[in-house]
Short mmCIF file of C-alpha atoms and ligand atoms in Angstrom, two decimals:
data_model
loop_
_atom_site.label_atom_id
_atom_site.label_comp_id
_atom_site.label_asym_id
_atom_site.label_seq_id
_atom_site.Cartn_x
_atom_site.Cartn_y
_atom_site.Cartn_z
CA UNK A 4 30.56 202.32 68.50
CA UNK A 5 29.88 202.67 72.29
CA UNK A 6 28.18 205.79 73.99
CA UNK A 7 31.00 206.07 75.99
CA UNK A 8 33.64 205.98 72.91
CA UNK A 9 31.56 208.83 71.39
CA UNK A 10 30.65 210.65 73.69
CA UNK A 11 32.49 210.67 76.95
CA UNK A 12 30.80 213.56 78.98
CA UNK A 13 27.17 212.24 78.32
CA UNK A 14 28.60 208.12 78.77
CA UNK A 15 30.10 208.59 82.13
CA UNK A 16 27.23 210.18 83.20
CA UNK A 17 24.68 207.38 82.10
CA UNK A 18 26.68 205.26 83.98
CA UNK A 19 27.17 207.14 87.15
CA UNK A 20 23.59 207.19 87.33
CA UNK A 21 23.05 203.23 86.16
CA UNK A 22 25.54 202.92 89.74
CA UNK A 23 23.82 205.31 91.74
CA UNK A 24 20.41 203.47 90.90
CA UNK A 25 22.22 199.85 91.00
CA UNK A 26 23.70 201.20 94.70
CA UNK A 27 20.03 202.54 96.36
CA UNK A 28 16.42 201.88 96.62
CA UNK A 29 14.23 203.92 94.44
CA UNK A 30 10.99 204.52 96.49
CA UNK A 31 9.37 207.89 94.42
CA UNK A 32 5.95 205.73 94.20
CA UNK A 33 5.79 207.31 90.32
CA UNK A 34 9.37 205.50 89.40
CA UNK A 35 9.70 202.07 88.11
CA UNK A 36 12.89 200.51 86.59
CA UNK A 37 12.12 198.86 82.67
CA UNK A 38 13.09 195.80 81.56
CA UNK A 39 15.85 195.72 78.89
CA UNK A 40 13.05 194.70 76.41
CA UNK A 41 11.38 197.79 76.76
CA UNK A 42 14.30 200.04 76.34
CA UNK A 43 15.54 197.89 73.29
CA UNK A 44 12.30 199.23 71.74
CA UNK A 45 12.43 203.11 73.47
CA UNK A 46 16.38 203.19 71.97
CA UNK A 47 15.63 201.57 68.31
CA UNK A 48 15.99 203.30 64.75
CA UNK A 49 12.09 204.00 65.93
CA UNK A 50 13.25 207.60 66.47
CA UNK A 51 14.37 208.15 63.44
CA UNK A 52 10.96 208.92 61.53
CA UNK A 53 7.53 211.28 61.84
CA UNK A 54 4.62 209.65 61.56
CA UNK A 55 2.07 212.50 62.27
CA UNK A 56 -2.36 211.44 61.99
CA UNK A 57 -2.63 207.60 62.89
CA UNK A 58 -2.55 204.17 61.22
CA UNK A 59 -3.72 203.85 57.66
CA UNK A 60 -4.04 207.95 57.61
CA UNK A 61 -0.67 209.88 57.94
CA UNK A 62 0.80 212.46 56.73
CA UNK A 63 4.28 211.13 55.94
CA UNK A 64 5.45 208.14 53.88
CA UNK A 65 7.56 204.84 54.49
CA UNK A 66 5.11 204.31 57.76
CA UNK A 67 4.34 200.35 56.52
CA UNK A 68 6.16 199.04 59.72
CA UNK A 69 4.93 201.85 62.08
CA UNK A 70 1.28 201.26 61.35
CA UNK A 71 1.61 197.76 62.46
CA UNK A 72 3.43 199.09 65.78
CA UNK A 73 0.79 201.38 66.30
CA UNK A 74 -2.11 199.24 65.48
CA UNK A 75 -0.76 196.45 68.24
CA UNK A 76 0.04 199.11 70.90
CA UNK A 77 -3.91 200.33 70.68
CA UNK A 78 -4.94 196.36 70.45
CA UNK A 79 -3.25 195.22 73.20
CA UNK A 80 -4.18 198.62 75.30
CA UNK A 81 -7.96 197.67 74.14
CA UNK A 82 -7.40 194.07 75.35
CA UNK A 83 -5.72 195.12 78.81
CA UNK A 84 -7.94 197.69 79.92
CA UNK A 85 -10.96 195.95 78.43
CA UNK A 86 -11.90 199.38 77.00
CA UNK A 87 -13.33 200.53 73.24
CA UNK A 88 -10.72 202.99 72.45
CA UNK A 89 -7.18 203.21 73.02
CA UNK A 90 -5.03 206.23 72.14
CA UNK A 91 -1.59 205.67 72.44
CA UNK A 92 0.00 208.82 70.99
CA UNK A 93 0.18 211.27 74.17
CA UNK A 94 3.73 211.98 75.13
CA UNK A 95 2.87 211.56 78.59
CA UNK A 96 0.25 212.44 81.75
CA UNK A 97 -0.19 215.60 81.54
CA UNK A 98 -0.91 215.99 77.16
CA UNK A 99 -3.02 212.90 78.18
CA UNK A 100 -5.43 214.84 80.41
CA UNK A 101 -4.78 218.44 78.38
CA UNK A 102 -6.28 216.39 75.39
CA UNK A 103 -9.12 215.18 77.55
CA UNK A 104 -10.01 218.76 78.39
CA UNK A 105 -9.39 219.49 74.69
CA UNK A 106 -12.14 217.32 73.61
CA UNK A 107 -14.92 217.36 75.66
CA UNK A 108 -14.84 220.89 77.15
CA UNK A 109 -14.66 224.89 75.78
CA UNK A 110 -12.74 227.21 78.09
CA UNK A 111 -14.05 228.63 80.61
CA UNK A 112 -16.26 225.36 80.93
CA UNK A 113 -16.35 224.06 84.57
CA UNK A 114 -14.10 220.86 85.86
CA UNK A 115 -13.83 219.67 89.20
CA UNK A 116 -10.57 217.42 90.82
CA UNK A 117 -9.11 216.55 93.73
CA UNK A 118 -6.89 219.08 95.44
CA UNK A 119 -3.60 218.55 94.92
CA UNK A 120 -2.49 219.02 98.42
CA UNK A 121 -5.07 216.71 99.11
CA UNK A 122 -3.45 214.23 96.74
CA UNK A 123 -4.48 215.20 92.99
CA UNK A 124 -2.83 216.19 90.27
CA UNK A 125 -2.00 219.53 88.92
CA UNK A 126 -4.14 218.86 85.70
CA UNK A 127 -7.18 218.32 87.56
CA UNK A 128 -7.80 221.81 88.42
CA UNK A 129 -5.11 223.31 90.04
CA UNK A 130 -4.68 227.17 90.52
CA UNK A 131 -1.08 227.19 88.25
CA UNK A 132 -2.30 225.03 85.71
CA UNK A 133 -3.97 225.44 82.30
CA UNK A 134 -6.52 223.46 83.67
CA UNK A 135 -7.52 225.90 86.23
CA UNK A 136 -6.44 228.91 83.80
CA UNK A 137 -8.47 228.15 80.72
CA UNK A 138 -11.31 226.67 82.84
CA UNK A 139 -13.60 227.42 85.67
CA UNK A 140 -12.22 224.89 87.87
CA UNK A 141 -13.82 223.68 91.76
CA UNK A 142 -11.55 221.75 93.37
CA UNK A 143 -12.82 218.48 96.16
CA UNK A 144 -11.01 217.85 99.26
CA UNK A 145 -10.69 214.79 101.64
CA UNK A 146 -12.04 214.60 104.91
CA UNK A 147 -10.32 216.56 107.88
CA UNK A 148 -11.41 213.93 110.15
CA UNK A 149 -10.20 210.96 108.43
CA UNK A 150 -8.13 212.09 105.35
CA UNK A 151 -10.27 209.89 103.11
CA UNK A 152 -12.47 210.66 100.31
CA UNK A 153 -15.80 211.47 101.46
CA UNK A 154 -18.64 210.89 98.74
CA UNK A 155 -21.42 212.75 100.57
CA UNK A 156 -19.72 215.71 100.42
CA UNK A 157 -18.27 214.77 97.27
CA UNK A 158 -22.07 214.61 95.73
CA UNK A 159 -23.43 217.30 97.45
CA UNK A 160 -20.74 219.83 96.13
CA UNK A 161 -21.22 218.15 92.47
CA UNK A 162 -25.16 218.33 92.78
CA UNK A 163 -24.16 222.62 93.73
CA UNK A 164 -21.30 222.96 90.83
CA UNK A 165 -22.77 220.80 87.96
CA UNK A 166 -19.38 220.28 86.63
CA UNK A 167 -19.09 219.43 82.81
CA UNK A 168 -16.37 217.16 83.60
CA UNK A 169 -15.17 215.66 86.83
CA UNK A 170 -11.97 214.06 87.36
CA UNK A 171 -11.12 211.01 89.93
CA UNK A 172 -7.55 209.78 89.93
CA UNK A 173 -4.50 210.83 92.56
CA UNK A 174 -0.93 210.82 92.91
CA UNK A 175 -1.00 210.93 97.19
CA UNK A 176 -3.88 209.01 98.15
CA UNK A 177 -3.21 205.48 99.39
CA UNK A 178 -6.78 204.09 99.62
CA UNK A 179 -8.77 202.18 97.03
CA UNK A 180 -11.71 204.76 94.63
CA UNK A 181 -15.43 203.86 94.93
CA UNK A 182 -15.15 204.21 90.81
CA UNK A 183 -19.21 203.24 90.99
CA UNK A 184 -20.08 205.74 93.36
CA UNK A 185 -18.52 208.54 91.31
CA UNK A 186 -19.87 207.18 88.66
CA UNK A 187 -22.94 207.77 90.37
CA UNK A 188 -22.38 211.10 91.10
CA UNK A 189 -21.33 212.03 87.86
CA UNK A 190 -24.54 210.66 85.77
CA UNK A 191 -26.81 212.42 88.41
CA UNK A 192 -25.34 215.58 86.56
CA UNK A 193 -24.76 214.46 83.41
CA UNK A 194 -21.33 215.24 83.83
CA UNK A 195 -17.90 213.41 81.96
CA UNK A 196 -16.31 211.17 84.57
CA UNK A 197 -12.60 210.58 83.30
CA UNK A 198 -10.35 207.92 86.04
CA UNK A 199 -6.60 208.71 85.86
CA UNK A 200 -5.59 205.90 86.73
CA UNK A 201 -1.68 207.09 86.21
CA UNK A 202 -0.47 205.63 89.23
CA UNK A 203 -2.42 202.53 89.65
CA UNK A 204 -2.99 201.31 86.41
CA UNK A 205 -0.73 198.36 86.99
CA UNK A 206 -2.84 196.94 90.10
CA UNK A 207 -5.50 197.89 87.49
CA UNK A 208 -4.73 195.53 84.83
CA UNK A 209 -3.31 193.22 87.46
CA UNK A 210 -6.74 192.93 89.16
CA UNK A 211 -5.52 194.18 92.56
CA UNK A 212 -7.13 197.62 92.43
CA UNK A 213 -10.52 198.08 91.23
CA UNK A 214 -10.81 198.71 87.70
CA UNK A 215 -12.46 201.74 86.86
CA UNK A 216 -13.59 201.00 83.30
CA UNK A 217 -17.79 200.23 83.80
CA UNK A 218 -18.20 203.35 85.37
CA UNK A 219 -16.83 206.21 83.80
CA UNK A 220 -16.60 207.67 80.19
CA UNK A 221 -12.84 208.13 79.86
CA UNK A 222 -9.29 207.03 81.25
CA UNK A 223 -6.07 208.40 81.08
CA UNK A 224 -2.69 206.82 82.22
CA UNK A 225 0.86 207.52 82.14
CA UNK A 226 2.70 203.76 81.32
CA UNK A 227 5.58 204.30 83.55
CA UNK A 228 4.64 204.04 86.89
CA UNK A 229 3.15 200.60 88.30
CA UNK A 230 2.85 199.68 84.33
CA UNK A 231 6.54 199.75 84.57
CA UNK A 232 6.91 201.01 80.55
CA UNK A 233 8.89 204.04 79.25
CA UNK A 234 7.53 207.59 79.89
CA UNK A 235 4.49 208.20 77.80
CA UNK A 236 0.66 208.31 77.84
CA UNK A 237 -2.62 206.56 77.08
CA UNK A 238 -6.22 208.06 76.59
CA UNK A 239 -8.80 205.43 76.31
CA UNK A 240 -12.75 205.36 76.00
CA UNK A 241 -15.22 203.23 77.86
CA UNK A 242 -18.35 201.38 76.23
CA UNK A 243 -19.78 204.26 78.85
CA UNK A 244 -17.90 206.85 77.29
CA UNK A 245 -19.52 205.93 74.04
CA UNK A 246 -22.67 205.21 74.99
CA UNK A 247 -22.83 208.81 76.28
CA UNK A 248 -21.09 210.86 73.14
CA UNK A 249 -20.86 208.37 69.92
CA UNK A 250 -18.72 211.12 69.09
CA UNK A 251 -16.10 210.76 71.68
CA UNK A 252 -13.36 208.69 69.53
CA UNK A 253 -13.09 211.09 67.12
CA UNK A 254 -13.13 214.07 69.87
CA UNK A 255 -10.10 212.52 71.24
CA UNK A 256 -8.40 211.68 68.87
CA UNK A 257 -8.77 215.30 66.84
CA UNK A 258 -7.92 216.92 70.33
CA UNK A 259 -4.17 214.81 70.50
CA UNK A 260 -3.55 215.25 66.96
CA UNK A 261 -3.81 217.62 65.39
CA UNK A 262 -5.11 219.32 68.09
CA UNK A 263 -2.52 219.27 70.83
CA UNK A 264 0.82 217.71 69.15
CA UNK A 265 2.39 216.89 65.87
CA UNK A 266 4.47 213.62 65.23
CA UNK A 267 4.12 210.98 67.81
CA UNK A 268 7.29 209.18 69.67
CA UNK A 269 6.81 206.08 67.78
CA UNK A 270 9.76 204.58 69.19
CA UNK A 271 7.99 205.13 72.50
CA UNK A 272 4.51 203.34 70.93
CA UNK A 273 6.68 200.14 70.72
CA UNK A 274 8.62 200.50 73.92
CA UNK A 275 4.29 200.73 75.17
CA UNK A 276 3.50 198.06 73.29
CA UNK A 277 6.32 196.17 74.67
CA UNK A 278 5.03 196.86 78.35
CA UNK A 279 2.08 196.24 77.73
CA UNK A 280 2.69 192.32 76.69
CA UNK A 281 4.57 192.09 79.52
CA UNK A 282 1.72 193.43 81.80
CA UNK A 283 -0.48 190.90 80.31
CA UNK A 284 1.53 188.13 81.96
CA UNK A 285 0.59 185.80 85.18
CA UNK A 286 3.88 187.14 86.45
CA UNK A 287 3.39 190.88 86.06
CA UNK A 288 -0.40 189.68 88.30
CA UNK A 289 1.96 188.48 90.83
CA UNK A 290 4.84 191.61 90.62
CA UNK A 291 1.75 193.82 91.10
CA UNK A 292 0.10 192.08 93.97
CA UNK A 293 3.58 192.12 95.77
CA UNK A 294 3.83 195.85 95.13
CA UNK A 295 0.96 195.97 97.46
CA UNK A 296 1.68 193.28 100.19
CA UNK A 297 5.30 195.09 100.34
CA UNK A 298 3.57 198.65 100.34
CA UNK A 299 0.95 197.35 103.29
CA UNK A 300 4.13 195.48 105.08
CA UNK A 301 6.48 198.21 104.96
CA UNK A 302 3.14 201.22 106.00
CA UNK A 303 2.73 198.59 109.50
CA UNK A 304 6.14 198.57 110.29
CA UNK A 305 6.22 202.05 110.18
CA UNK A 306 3.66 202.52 112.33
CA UNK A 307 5.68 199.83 114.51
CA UNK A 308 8.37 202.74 115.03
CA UNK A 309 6.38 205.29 115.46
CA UNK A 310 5.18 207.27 112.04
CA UNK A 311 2.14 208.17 111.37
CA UNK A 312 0.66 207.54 108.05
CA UNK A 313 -1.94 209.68 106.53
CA UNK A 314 -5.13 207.35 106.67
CA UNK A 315 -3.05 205.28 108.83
CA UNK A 316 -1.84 202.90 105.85
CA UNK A 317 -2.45 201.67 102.54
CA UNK A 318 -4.50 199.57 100.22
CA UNK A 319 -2.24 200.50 96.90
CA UNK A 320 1.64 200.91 96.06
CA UNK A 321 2.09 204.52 97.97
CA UNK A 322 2.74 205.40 101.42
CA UNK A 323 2.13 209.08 102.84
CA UNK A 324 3.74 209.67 106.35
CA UNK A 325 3.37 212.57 108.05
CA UNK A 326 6.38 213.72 110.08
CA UNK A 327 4.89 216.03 112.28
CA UNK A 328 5.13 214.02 115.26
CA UNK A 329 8.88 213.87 114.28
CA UNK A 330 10.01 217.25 114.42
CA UNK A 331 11.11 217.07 110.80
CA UNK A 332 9.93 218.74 107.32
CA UNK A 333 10.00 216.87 104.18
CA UNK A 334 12.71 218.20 102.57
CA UNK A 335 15.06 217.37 105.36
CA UNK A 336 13.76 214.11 105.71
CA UNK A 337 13.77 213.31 101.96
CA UNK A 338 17.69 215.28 101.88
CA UNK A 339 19.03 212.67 104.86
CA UNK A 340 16.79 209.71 102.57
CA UNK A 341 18.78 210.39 99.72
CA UNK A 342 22.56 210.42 101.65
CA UNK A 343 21.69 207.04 103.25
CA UNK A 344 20.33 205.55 99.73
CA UNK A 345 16.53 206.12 99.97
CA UNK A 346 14.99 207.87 97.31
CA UNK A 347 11.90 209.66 98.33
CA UNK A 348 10.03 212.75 97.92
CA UNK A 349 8.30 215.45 100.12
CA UNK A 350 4.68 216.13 99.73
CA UNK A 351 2.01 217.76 100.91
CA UNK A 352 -0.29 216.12 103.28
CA UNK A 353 -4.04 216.91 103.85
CA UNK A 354 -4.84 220.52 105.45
CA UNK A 355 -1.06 220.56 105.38
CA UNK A 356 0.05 224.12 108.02
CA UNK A 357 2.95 223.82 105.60
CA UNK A 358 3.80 225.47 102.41
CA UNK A 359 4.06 223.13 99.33
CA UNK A 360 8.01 223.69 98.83
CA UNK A 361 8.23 222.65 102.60
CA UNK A 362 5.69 220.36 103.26
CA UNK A 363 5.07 218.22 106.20
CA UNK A 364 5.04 214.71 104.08
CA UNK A 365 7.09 212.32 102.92
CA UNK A 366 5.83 210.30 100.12
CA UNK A 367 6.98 206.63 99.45
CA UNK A 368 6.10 203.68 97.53
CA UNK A 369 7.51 200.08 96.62
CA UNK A 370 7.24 199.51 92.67
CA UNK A 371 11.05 199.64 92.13
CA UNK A 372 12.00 198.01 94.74
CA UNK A 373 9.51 195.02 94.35
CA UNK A 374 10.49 195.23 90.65
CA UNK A 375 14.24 194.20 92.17
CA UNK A 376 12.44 191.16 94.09
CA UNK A 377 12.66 192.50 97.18
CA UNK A 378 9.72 191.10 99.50
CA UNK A 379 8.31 191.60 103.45
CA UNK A 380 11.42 190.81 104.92
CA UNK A 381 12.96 193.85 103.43
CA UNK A 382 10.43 195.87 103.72
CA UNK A 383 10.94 195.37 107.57
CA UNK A 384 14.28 196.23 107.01
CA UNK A 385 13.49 199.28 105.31
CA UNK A 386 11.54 200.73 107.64
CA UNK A 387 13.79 200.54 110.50
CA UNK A 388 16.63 202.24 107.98
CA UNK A 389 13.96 204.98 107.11
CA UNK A 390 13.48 205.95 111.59
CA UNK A 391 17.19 205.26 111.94
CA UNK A 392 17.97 207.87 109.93
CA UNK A 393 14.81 210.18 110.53
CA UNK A 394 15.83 209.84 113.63
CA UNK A 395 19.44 210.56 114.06
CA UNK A 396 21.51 212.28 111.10
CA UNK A 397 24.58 210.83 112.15
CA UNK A 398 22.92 207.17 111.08
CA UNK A 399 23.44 208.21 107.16
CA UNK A 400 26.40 206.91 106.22
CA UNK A 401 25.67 203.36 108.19
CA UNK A 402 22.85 202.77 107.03
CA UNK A 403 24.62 203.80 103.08
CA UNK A 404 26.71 201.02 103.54
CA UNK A 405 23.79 198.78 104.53
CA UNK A 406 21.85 199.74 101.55
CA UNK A 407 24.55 198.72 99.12
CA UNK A 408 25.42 195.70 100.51
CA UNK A 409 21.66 194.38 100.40
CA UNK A 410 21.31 195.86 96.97
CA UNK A 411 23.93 193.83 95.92
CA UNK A 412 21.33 190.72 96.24
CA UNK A 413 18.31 192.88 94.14
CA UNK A 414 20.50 193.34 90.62
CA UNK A 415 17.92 196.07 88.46
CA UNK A 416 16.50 193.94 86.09
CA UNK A 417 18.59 193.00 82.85
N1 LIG B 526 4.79 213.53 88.75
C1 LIG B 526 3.89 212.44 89.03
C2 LIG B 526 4.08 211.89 90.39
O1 LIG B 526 5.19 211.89 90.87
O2 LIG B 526 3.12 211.43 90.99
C3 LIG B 526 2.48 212.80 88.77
O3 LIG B 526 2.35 213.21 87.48
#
C-alpha cells in the first residue's frame, strides 16, 4: 500500500516537500539531492534489524546478509579514500568527530579547531559544545587581513598550546587546506592531526580538492554533502594514523561502539555503500569538477553585481558573501532567498560585528543544483536572481516564477 493511502497527514507532506524541492534551487552548500538508488537502499527492510559490534562479531543473530553489507561499505570506503581503516557505523558528523575525541583523548585533554565564526565546526572546539566542555579547547582563527588561513600563526600558536589533537576541516571556508603543512605543524608537536573533510570529501575522492590522506592520522566525513549519500558518517585511519598509534583501529572502533552508540543504521551502511559506488564513477569525477567550475562561475558573477565574497571567491563548492556593503543581514537576505526559490543560509563571516543568530553572511554553494545539470550559463542566471532580489523585495515573486519555469528543465534526479 502507498504512503499516502496509509497515512495521509505524513504522505501529503512528503510530497509537498518533493514539489517545493522539484519547484526551487537548493543552494545550503551541506545539501545534496540522492539518487533513487541510494534511497532504495536508505528505505529497505534494512531497518528492520540490530546489528550492534561489527562484521563477524555481533551481538545479535540472523546478521549473514548484513555482514556482507557492512564488509563492502568499509571496502569500498578503504578503496575510495585510499585509507587503512574505514568505519562506517557513525550516525553522522558530529558522533563521527565525538568518537574521534573518544579515542584518542581523556577530558580535559587539550584540542585545537578552527573558529566557527571563522568557518569551523562546532565539534572542533566550540564554547557550547562537548568538545569545548569536556576538553581544554584553543580555538585558530583566519587572517583579519585576508580571511585566509594563515599557517605562521597557525604554527606558532600550536608550537605555544601543544595540542594533543588538532583538527583541520570547515564548513565556511571556500579556499583549498595546505593538508602537508598542517601536517607539518602537527608532527612538530607530536600532536593527532584528524581532516574533516565533511564538506569536501566529494572533490576529495573526485581528485579536485587535495586529498588529505598522506598527511594526517585520521579523517572524518559526513556522506551527504558533495558525496551526495544519505545522512550518516565515516571515521577512517591513515597508514599515518597507524604508523603513529598501531593501536588506533581498535581505539576507534571501541570509542563508536560500544563506546558512543549501540546498533548501527544498517539500512543507512547500504544506502553508503551505494554512494559510494557511485562516487567511484568517471561521471561522479566530472559532477564534482562541475560543482566547482559552477561554484567559481556563479562567486565572479557575483562580484560582477557588486557582492563581496569573503576571500573574494572560491576554489571549492561554497560561496561566503558578505552583505555588508548591501545594507542587509543574513536572515533577511536568506528570508527574501527562500520567497523567490533560493535556498540559502546565513552565516557568520570572519571578525563578524554581528551576532551569530544575525550574522552578516550569506552562505551558498552549487552541489544540488549541479546535481540537477545545471552548468555556467545558469549560474549567470543565478546570480543576477540572487542581487535582483537582494536588491529590491518587491523582485520576489518575479523572480519565483522564473525559478520554476527554469527548474522545469533540471528534473531532481530519478
Ligand atoms: N550542518 C553542517 C553544515 O551545514 O555545514 C555542518 O555540520
Amino acid at each position: 500500500m502507498k504512503l499516502i493511502e496509509k497515512d495521509k497527514e505524513i504522505g501529503d507532506l512528503i510530497e509537498k516537500e518533493k514539489e517545493r524541492q522539484e519547484t526551487s534551487l537548493e543552494m545550503i552548500p551541506s545539501e545534496n539531492h540522492t539518487s533513487s538508488a541510494v534511497r532504495s537502499a536508505l528505505g529497505s527492510i534494512l531497518t528492520d534489524k540490530y546489528a550492534e559490534g561489527y562484521p563477524g562479531k555481533r551481538y545479535y543473530a540472523g546478521l549473514e546478509y548484513y555482514d556482507q553489507i557492512e564488509d563492502i561499505c568499509r571496502e569500498r570506503a578503504k578503496k575510495l579514500f585510499n585509507v587503512v581503516h574505514a568505519n562506517v557505523q557513525p550516525y553522522s558528523g558530529s558522533p563521527a568527530n565525538q568518537a574521534v575525541y573518544f579515542a584518542v583523548l581523556n577530558p580535559g585533554d587539550t584540542v585545537m579547531g578552527m573558529s566557527l565564526p571563522h568557518g569551523g565546526h562546532l565539534t572542533h572546539g566550540w564554547k557550547v559544545n562537548f568538545s569545548a566542555k569536556y576538553y581544554n579547547s584553543v580555538q585558530y582563527e583566519v587572517s583579519k587581513e585576508t580571511n585566509l588561513l594563515d599557517y605562521n600563526a597557525i604554527q606558532k600558536q600550536v608550537q605555544e598550546i601543544k595540542p594533543h589533537l588538532i583538527w583541520a576541516g570547515a564548513t565556511a571556508y571556500s579556499r583549498l587546506f595546505d593538508w602537508k603543512r598542517l601536517g607539518e605543524i602537527a608532527d612538530s608537536v607530536g600532536a593527532y592531526l584528524a581532516a574533516d573533510i565533511a564538506h569536501i570529501a566529494g572533490l576529495v575522492v573526485a581528485g579536485v580538492h587535495p586529498s588529505p590522506v598522506p598527511f594526517v592520522h585520521i579523517v572524518t566525513t559526513t556522506t551527504h554533502k558533495t558525496l551526495r549519500g544519505p545522512r550518516g558518517g565515516i571515521i577512517m585511519i591513515t597508514e599515518k594514523g597507524l604508523a603513529k598509534d598501531p593501536e588506533l583501529v581498535k581505539k576507534i572502533d571501541k570509542a563508536v561502539f560500544p563506546g558512543l552508540q549501540g546498533g548501527p543504521h544498517e539500512n543507512n551502511i547500504a544506502g553508503i555503500a551505494v554512494c559510494l559506488k557511485e562516487a567511484g564513477t568517471s561521471e561522479f569525477k566530472e559532477y564534482a569538477q562541475q560543482i566547482v567550475n559552477n561554484a567559481k562561475t556563479l562567486a565572479l558573477a557575483l562580484i560582477g553585481c557588486g557582492f563581496k565574497l569573503v576571500t573574494d571567491g572560491t576554489d571549492n563548492h561554497l560561496i561566503l558573501i558578505n552583505l555588508q556593503n548591501k545594507n542587509i543581514l543574513g536572515a533577511e537576505a536568506q528570508d527574501r532567498l527562500e520567497r523567490a526559490g533560493i535556498t540559502v543560509n546565513k552565516n557568520s563571516i570572519p571578525f563578524d560585528p554581528n551576532p551569530p543568530f544575525k550574522p552578516s553572511g550569506l552562505r551558498l554553494g552549487t552541489p544540488a543544483i549541479t546535481t540537477r545539470g545545471m552548468k555556467e550559463p545558469e549560474m549567470e542566471m543565478i546570480a543576477n536572481w540572487i542581487n535582483e532580489v537582494i536588491s529590491d523585495e518587491n523582485n520576489c515573486q518575479k523572480v519565483r516564477q522564473e525559478i520554476k519555469e527554469l527548474c522545469k528543465n533540471f528534473p531532481l534526479p530519478e
